[in-house]
XYZ file of C-alpha atoms in Angstrom:
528
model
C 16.790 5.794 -58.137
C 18.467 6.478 -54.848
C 21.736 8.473 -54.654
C 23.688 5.453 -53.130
C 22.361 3.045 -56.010
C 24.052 5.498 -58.105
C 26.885 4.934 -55.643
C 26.823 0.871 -55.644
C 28.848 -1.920 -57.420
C 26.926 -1.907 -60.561
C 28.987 1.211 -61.582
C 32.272 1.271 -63.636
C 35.261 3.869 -62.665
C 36.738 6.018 -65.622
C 39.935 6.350 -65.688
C 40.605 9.913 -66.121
C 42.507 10.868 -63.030
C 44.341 13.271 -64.926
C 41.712 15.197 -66.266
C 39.653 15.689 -63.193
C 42.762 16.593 -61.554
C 43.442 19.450 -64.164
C 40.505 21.124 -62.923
C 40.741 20.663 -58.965
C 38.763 17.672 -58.445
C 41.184 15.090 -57.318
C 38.993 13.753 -55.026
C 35.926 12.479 -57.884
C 35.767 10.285 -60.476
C 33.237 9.478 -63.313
C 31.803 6.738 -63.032
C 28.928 4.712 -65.484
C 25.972 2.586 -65.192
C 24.327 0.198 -67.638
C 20.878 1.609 -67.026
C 19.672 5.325 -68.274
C 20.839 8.154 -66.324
C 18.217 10.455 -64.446
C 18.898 14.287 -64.967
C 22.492 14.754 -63.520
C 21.372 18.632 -62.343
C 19.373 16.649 -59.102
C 23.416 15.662 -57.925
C 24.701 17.330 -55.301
C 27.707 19.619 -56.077
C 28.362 22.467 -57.624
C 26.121 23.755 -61.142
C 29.414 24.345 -62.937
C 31.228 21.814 -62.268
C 28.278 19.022 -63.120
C 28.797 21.573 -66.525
C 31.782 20.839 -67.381
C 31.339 17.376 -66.494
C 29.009 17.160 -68.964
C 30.589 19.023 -71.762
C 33.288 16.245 -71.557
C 31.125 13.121 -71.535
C 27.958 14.256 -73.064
C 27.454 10.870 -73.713
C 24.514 8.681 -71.940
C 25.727 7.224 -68.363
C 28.464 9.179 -67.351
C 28.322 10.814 -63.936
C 30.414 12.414 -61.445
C 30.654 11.686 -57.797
C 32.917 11.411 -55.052
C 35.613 8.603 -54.396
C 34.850 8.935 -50.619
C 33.772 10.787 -47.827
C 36.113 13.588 -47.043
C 37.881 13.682 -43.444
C 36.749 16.257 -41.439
C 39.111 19.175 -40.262
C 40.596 19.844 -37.127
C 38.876 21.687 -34.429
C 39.974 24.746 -34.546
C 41.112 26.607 -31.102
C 38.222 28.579 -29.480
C 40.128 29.388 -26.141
C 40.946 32.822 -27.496
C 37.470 33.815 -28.755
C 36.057 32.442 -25.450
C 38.318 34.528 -23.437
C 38.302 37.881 -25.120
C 34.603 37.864 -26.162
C 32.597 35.574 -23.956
C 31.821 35.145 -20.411
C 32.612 31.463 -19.165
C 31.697 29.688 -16.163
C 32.816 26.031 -15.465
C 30.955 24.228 -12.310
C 32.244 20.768 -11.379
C 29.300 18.840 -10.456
C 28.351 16.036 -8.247
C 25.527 13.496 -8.157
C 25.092 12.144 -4.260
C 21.745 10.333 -4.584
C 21.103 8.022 -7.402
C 20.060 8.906 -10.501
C 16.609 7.376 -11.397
C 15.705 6.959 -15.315
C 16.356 10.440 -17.223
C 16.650 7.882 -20.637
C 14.992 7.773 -23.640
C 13.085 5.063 -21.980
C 10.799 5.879 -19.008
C 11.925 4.825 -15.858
C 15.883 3.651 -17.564
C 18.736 5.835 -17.318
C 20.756 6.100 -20.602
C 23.370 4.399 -20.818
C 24.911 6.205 -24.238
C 24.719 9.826 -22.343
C 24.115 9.908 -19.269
C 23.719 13.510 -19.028
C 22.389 15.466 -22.197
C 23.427 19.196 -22.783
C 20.114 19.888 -23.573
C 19.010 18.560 -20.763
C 20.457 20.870 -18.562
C 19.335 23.456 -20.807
C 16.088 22.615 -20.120
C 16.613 22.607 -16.056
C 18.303 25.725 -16.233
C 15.349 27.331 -18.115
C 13.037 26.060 -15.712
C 14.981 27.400 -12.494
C 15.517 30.997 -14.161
C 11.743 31.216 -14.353
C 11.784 30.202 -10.615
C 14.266 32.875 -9.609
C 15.050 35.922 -11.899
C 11.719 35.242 -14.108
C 9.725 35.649 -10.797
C 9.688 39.473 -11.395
C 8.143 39.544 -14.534
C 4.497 40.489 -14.213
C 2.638 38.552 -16.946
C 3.208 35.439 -18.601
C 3.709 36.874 -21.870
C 6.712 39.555 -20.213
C 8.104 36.178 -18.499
C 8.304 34.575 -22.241
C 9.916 37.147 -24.002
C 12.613 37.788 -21.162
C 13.359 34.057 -21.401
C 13.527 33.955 -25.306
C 16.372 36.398 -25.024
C 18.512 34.045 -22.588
C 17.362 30.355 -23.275
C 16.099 31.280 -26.811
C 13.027 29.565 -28.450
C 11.634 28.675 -31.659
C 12.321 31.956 -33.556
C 15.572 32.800 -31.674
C 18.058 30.677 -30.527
C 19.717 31.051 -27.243
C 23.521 33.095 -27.003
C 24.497 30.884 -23.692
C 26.525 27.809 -24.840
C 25.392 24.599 -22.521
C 28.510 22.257 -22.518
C 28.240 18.831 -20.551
C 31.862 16.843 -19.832
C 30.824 13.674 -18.195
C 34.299 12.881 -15.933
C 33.051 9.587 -14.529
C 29.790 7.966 -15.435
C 30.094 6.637 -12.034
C 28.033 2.690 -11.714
C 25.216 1.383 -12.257
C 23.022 -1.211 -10.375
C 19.842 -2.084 -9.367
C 18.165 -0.493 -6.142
C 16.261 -3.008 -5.243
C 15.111 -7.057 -5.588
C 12.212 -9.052 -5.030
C 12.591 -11.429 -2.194
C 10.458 -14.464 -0.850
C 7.520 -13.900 1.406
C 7.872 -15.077 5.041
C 5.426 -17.922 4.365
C 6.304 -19.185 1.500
C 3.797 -18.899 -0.868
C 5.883 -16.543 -3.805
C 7.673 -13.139 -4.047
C 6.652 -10.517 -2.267
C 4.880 -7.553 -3.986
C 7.150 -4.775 -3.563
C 10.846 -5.182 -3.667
C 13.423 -5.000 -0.927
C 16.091 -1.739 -1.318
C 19.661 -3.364 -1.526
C 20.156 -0.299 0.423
C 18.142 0.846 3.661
C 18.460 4.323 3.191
C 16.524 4.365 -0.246
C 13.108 5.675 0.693
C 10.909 3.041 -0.733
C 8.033 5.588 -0.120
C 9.034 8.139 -3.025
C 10.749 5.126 -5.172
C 7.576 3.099 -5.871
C 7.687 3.931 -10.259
C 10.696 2.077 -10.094
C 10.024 -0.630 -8.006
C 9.136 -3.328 -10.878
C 6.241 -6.188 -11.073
C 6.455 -9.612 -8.779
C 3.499 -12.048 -9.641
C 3.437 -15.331 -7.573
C 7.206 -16.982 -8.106
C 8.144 -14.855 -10.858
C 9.833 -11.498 -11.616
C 7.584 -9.708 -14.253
C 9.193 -6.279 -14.135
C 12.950 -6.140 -12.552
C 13.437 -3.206 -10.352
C 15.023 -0.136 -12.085
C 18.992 0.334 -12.442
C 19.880 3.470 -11.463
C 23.180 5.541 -11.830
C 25.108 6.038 -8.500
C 28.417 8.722 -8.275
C 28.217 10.576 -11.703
C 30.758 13.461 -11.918
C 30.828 15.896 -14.698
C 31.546 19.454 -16.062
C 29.378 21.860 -17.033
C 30.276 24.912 -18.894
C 28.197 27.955 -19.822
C 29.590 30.361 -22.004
C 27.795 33.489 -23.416
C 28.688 37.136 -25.268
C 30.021 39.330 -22.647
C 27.873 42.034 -23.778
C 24.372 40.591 -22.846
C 25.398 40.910 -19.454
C 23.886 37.117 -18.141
C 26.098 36.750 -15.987
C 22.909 36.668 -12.613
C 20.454 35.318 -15.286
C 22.780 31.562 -15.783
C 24.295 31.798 -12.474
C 21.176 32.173 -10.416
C 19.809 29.083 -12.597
C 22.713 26.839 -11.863
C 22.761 28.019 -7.897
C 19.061 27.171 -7.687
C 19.101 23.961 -10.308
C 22.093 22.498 -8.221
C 20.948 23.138 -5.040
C 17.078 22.422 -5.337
C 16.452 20.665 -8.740
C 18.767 17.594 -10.202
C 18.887 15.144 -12.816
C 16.976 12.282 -14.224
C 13.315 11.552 -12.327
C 11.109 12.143 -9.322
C 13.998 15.013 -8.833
C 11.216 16.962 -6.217
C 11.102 13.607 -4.074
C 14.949 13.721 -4.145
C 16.534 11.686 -6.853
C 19.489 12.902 -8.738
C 21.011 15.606 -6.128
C 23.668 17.373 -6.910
C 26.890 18.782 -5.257
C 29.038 21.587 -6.263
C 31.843 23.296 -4.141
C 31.133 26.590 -6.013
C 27.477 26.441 -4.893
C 26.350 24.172 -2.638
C 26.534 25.844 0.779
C 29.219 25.141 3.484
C 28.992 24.008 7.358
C 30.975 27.445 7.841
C 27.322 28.915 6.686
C 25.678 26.891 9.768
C 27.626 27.839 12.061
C 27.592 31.061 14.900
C 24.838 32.941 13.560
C 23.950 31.419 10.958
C 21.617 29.105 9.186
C 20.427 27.727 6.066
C 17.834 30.704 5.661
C 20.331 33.057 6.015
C 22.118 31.641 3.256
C 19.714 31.065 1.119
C 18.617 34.612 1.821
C 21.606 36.244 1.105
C 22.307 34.171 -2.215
C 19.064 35.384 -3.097
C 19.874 38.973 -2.924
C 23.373 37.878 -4.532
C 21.817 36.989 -8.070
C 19.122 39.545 -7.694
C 16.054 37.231 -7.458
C 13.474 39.264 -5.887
C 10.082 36.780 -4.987
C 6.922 37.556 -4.848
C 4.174 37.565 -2.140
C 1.646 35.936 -4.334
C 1.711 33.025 -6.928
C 2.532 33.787 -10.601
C 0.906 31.145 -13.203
C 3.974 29.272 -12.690
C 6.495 28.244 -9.800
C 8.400 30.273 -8.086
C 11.197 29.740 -5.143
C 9.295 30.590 -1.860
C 10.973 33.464 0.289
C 12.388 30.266 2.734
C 12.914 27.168 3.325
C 12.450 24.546 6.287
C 15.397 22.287 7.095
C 16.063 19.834 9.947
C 19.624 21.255 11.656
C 21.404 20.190 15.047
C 24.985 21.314 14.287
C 27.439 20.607 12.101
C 28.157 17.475 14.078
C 24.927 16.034 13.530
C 25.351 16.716 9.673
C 23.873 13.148 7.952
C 25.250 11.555 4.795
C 22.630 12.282 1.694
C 21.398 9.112 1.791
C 20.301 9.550 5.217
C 18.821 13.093 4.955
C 17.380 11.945 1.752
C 15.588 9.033 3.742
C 14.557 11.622 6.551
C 12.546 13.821 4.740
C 10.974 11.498 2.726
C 9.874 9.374 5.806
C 8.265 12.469 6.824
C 5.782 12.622 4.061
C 5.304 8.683 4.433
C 3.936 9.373 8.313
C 1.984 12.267 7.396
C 0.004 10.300 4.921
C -0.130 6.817 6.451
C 1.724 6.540 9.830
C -0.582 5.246 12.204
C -2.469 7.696 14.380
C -1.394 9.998 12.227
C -2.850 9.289 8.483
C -4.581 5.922 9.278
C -5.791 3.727 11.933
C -4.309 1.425 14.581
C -4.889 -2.390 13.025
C -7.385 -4.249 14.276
C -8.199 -7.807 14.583
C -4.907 -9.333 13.270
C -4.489 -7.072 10.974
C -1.393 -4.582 11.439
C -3.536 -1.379 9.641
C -6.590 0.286 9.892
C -8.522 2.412 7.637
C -7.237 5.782 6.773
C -8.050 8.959 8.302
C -8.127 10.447 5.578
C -11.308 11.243 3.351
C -10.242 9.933 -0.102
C -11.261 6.123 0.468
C -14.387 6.801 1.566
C -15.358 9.480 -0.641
C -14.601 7.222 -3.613
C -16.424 4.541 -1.779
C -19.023 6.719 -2.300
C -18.422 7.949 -5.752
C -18.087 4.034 -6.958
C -20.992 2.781 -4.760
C -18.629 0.092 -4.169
C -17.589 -0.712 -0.290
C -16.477 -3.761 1.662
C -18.703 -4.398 4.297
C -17.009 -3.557 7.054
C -15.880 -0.541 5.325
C -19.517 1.183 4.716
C -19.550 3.440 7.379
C -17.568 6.605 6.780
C -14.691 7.261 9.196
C -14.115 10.887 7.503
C -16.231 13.020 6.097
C -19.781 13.269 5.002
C -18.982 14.897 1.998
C -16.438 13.774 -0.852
C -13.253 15.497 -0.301
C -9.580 14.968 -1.890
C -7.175 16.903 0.093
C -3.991 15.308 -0.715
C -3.858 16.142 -4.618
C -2.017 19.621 -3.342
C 0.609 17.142 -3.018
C 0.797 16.052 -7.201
C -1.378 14.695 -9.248
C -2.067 11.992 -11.039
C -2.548 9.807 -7.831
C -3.602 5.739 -8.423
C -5.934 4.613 -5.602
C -5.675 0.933 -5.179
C -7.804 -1.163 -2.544
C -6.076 -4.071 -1.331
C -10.001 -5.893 -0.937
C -11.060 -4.231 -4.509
C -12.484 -6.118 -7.100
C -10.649 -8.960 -9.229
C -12.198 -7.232 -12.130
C -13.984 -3.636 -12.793
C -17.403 -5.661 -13.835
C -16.790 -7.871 -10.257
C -20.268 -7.058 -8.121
C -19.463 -8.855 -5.133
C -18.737 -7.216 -1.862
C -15.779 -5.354 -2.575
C -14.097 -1.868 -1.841
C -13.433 0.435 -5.064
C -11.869 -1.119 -8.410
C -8.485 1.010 -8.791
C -9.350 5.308 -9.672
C -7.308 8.039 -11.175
C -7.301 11.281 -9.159
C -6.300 13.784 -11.973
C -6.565 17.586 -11.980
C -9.207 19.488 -13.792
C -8.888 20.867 -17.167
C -7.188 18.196 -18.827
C -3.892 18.555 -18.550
C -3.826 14.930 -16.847
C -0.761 16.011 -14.276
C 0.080 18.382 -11.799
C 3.863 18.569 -11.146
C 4.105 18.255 -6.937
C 5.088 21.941 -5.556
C 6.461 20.091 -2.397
C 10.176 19.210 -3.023
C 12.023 16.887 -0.513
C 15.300 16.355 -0.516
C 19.111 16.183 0.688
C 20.733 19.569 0.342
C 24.242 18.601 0.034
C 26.428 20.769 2.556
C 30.590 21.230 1.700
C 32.514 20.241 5.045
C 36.240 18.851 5.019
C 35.285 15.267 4.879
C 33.424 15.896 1.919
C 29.394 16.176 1.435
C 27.127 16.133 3.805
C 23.925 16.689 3.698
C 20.772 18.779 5.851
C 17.016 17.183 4.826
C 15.307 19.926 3.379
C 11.387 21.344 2.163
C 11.212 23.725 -0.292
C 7.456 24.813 -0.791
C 7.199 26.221 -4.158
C 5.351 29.230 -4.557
C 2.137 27.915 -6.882
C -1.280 28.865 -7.590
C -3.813 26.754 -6.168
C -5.882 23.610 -7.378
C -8.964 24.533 -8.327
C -10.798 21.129 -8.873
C -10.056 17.542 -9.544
C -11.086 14.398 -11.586
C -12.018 10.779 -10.218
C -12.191 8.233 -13.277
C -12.649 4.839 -12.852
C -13.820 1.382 -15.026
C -16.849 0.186 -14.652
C -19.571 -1.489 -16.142
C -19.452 -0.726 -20.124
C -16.691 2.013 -19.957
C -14.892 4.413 -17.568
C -16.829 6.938 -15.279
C -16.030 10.227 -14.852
C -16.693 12.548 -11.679
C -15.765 16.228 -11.604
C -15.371 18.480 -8.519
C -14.341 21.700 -7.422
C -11.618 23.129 -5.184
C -14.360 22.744 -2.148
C -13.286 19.122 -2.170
C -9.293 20.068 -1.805
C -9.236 22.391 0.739
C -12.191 23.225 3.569
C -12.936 24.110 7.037
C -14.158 20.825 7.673
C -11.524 18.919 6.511
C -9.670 20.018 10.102
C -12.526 19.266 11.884
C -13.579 15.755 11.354
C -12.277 13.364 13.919
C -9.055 12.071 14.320
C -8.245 14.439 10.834
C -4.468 14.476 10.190
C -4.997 18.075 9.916
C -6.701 18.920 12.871
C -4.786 21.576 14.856
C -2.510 22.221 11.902
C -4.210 23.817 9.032
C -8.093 25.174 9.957
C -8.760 25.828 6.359
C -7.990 22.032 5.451
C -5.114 22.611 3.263
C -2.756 19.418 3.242
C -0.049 21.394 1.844
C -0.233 23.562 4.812
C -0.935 20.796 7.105
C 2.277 18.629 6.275
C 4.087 22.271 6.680
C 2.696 22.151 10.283
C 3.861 18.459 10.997
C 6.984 19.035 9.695
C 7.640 22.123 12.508
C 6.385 19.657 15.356
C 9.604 17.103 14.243
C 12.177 19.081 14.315
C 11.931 21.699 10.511
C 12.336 25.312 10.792
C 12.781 28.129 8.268
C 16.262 29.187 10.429
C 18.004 26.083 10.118
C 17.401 25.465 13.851
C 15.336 24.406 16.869
């Protein structure tokens, strides 16, 4: 029998107020049922006072248990513990590119709390790895210096993460599906509502069209969020650059919700987003981030540790503080910058030919899985690229979905075809490989509020060391394995018309895009 049968109508209130009362209990009653009563010991409360309940109706059926639920104290006043004992910081936060799906539900933002406390812990733990944890020299060293500031399963953490959400700002969709020129349904990929949401970086969010209909709708996202955030920890431990270098680097080069490395979620904060006073006379974003560096003690390495690390600078796009773009725009910029890298054309693909307004790609990953599949279009046998099966752009994040637009109508199809749809997934079964390339809007503090520089921050990561092609076909899914030769290789630059010829003569993509991104306009001092 469950304790709130026990609780239920089919009871009977005694009516000895008095008597409970004599002994402190004015807030019980016995009550009876008509059924047998299981051993009254299991209750909850007190041993001796289930005693004496029983010593005064020994009888079968009586039991004692609570009129109601008791209201809950007053909180008491902290502020005077805080102050004397505690450290406390208070940043007031800004979101200035939308927030994309951070909910319980992937891809939805959540609409209860929009921003979770624990959340943040979890961004600030990441960051202090990227900054202070970058001096520890083993993984093991890096986990037990973090235990002792973020806590873990043993040991919970002494810094207090407290979230005050000021204005959960509004919510809308950022994109819809319009009709196709010619009339014959929706198109396939949505419109943005706004033009300076980079479609490019968006595309998990972008929903499902098929012929007339709206399968999927576009994603809401979250647009102006405002809230507090307060970090408090004993004075004692001495934090104080462990949190704050966190925060600096979270605001500044992390944010909130998803796809936060292709710019989603930004964030703006007048304690620690930099000014256009930082830009100006001899100075520059490198400088700054330099010297906040050196600020919060963060000393980086010259090689990788197992896990990321800020790199020792940045690139940015700057031509005065006159030229300073909204995020939006910036946002846009930089991403746009990845999109021609990878499929401008004659850059990553092809000038179209016969009516059609793209050719094939330059680079090597349609062909090689042309080859991997033994499945080509006609026209498409040839190789453009290399001879060899290569992969270069997984240094830019893996899993990546290869989809041919003349592929199969299903994996068993045999007819002349290009590839049925492959996973490109990292080796050793982890199934994903966080991007270390993060684009974005750095927001900048001027008069007329933020503005923003577009920003590459090249995380500091060890390398890929081999890949996975998987694919349906036939009686199950295939399965290819290859090593690092097919990421990154002399050849790679060498091929003709490769994207990275002239910019990386290893064949490193990563390094490549770096390249590109010099020749329009990036440098690591903020300048041209």
């Amino acid at each position: 029998m469950s304790r709130a049968n026990w609780c239920g109508s089919t009871m009977t209130e005694a009516r000895d107020g008095d008597l409970l009362a004599s002994f402190g209990w004015k807030d019980f009653c016995f009550r009876k049922r008509t059924g047998d009563l299981p051993n009254i010991r299991g209750f909850p409360g007190k041993t001796e006072r289930n005693g004496i309940a029983q010593s005064i109706y020994p009888q079968k059926g009586w039991l004692l248990v609570a009129r109601g639920v008791p209201k809950c104290p007053p909180r008491p006043s902290v502020e005077n513990v805080w102050a004397s004992a505690w450290t406390t910081r208070t940043y007031q936060i800004r979101m200035v590119t939308p927030l994309f799906g951070g909910g319980p539900v992937a891809g939805q933002n959540d609409s209860v709390t929009v921003v979770r406390g624990s959340t943040v812990r979890g961004h600030l733990r990441f960051w202090w790895r990227a900054t202070r944890g970058a001096t520890c020299p083993s993984v093991l060293e890096l986990r037990k210096q973090e235990a002792k500031i973020w806590g873990n399963t043993e040991f919970p953490s002494p810094v207090q993460v407290d979230v005050k959400v000021e204005s959960c700002g509004r919510s809308e969709p950022w994109a819809e599906f319009k009709p196709r020129r010619d009339g014959t349904g929706l198109k396939a990929i949505p419109d943005p509502l706004d033009r300076r949401y980079p479609s490019y970086a968006l595309f998990p969010f972008q929903g499902k069209s098929r012929g007339n209909q709206v399968v999927e709708r576009p994603a809401v996202v979250t647009k102006d969020l405002t809230f507090r955030l307060i970090l408090r920890w004993p004075a004692d431990l001495h934090l104080d650059k462990d949190v704050e270098a966190a925060v600096w680097a979270w605001v500044n080069f992390g944010g909130l919700g998803a796809r936060t490395r292709r710019g989603c979620g930004t964030l703006f904060c007048d304690q620690l987003s930099p000014s256009a006073a930082d830009l100006q006379g001899n100075g520059s974003i490198t400088q700054w981030y330099r010297t906040k560096c050196t600020d919060y003690g963060i000393e980086l390495p010259e090689s990788p540790r197992p896990w990321p690390t800020l790199p020792r600078t940045i690139l940015a796009r700057y031509n005065g503080v006159q030229q300073l773009a909204t995020p939006l725009d910036a946002w846009y910029q930089v991403i746009d910058l990845l999109r021609k890298f990878r499929q401008e054309i004659n850059v990553g693909r092809n000038p179209g030919e016969n009516g059609r307004p793209f050719g094939r790609s330059r680079w090597p990953e349609a062909d090689s899985l042309r080859r991997v599949t033994r499945q080509a279009l006609g026209r498409h046998r040839t190789a453009i690229t290399t001879k060899e099966n290569a992969f270069p752009r997984a240094e830019f994040g893996l899993p990546i979905i290869f989809h041919f637009k003349d592929g199969p109508r299903t994996p068993t199809s045999d007819a002349d075809f290009d590839p049925v749809d492959c996973e490109l997934k990292p080796a050793g079964g982890s199934g994903r490989m966080a991007s270390p390339l993060i684009l974005k809007a750095l927001a900048i503090k001027t008069h007329g509020g933020p503005k923003a520089l577009p920003v590459i921050v090249r995380l500091q990561t060890e390398s890929l060391t081999g890949v996975v092609v998987e694919f349906e076909q036939g009686r199950g899914k295939q399965t290819h394995r290859f090593d690092e030769t097919a990421i990154r290789r002399r050849e790679l630059a060498s091929y003709r018309n490769s994207p990275l010829q002239g910019r990386s003569p290893e064949g490193s993509a990563l390094k490549g895009f770096l390249v590109y991104a010099h020749e329009n306009g990036f440098t690591g001092e903020g300048g041209n």
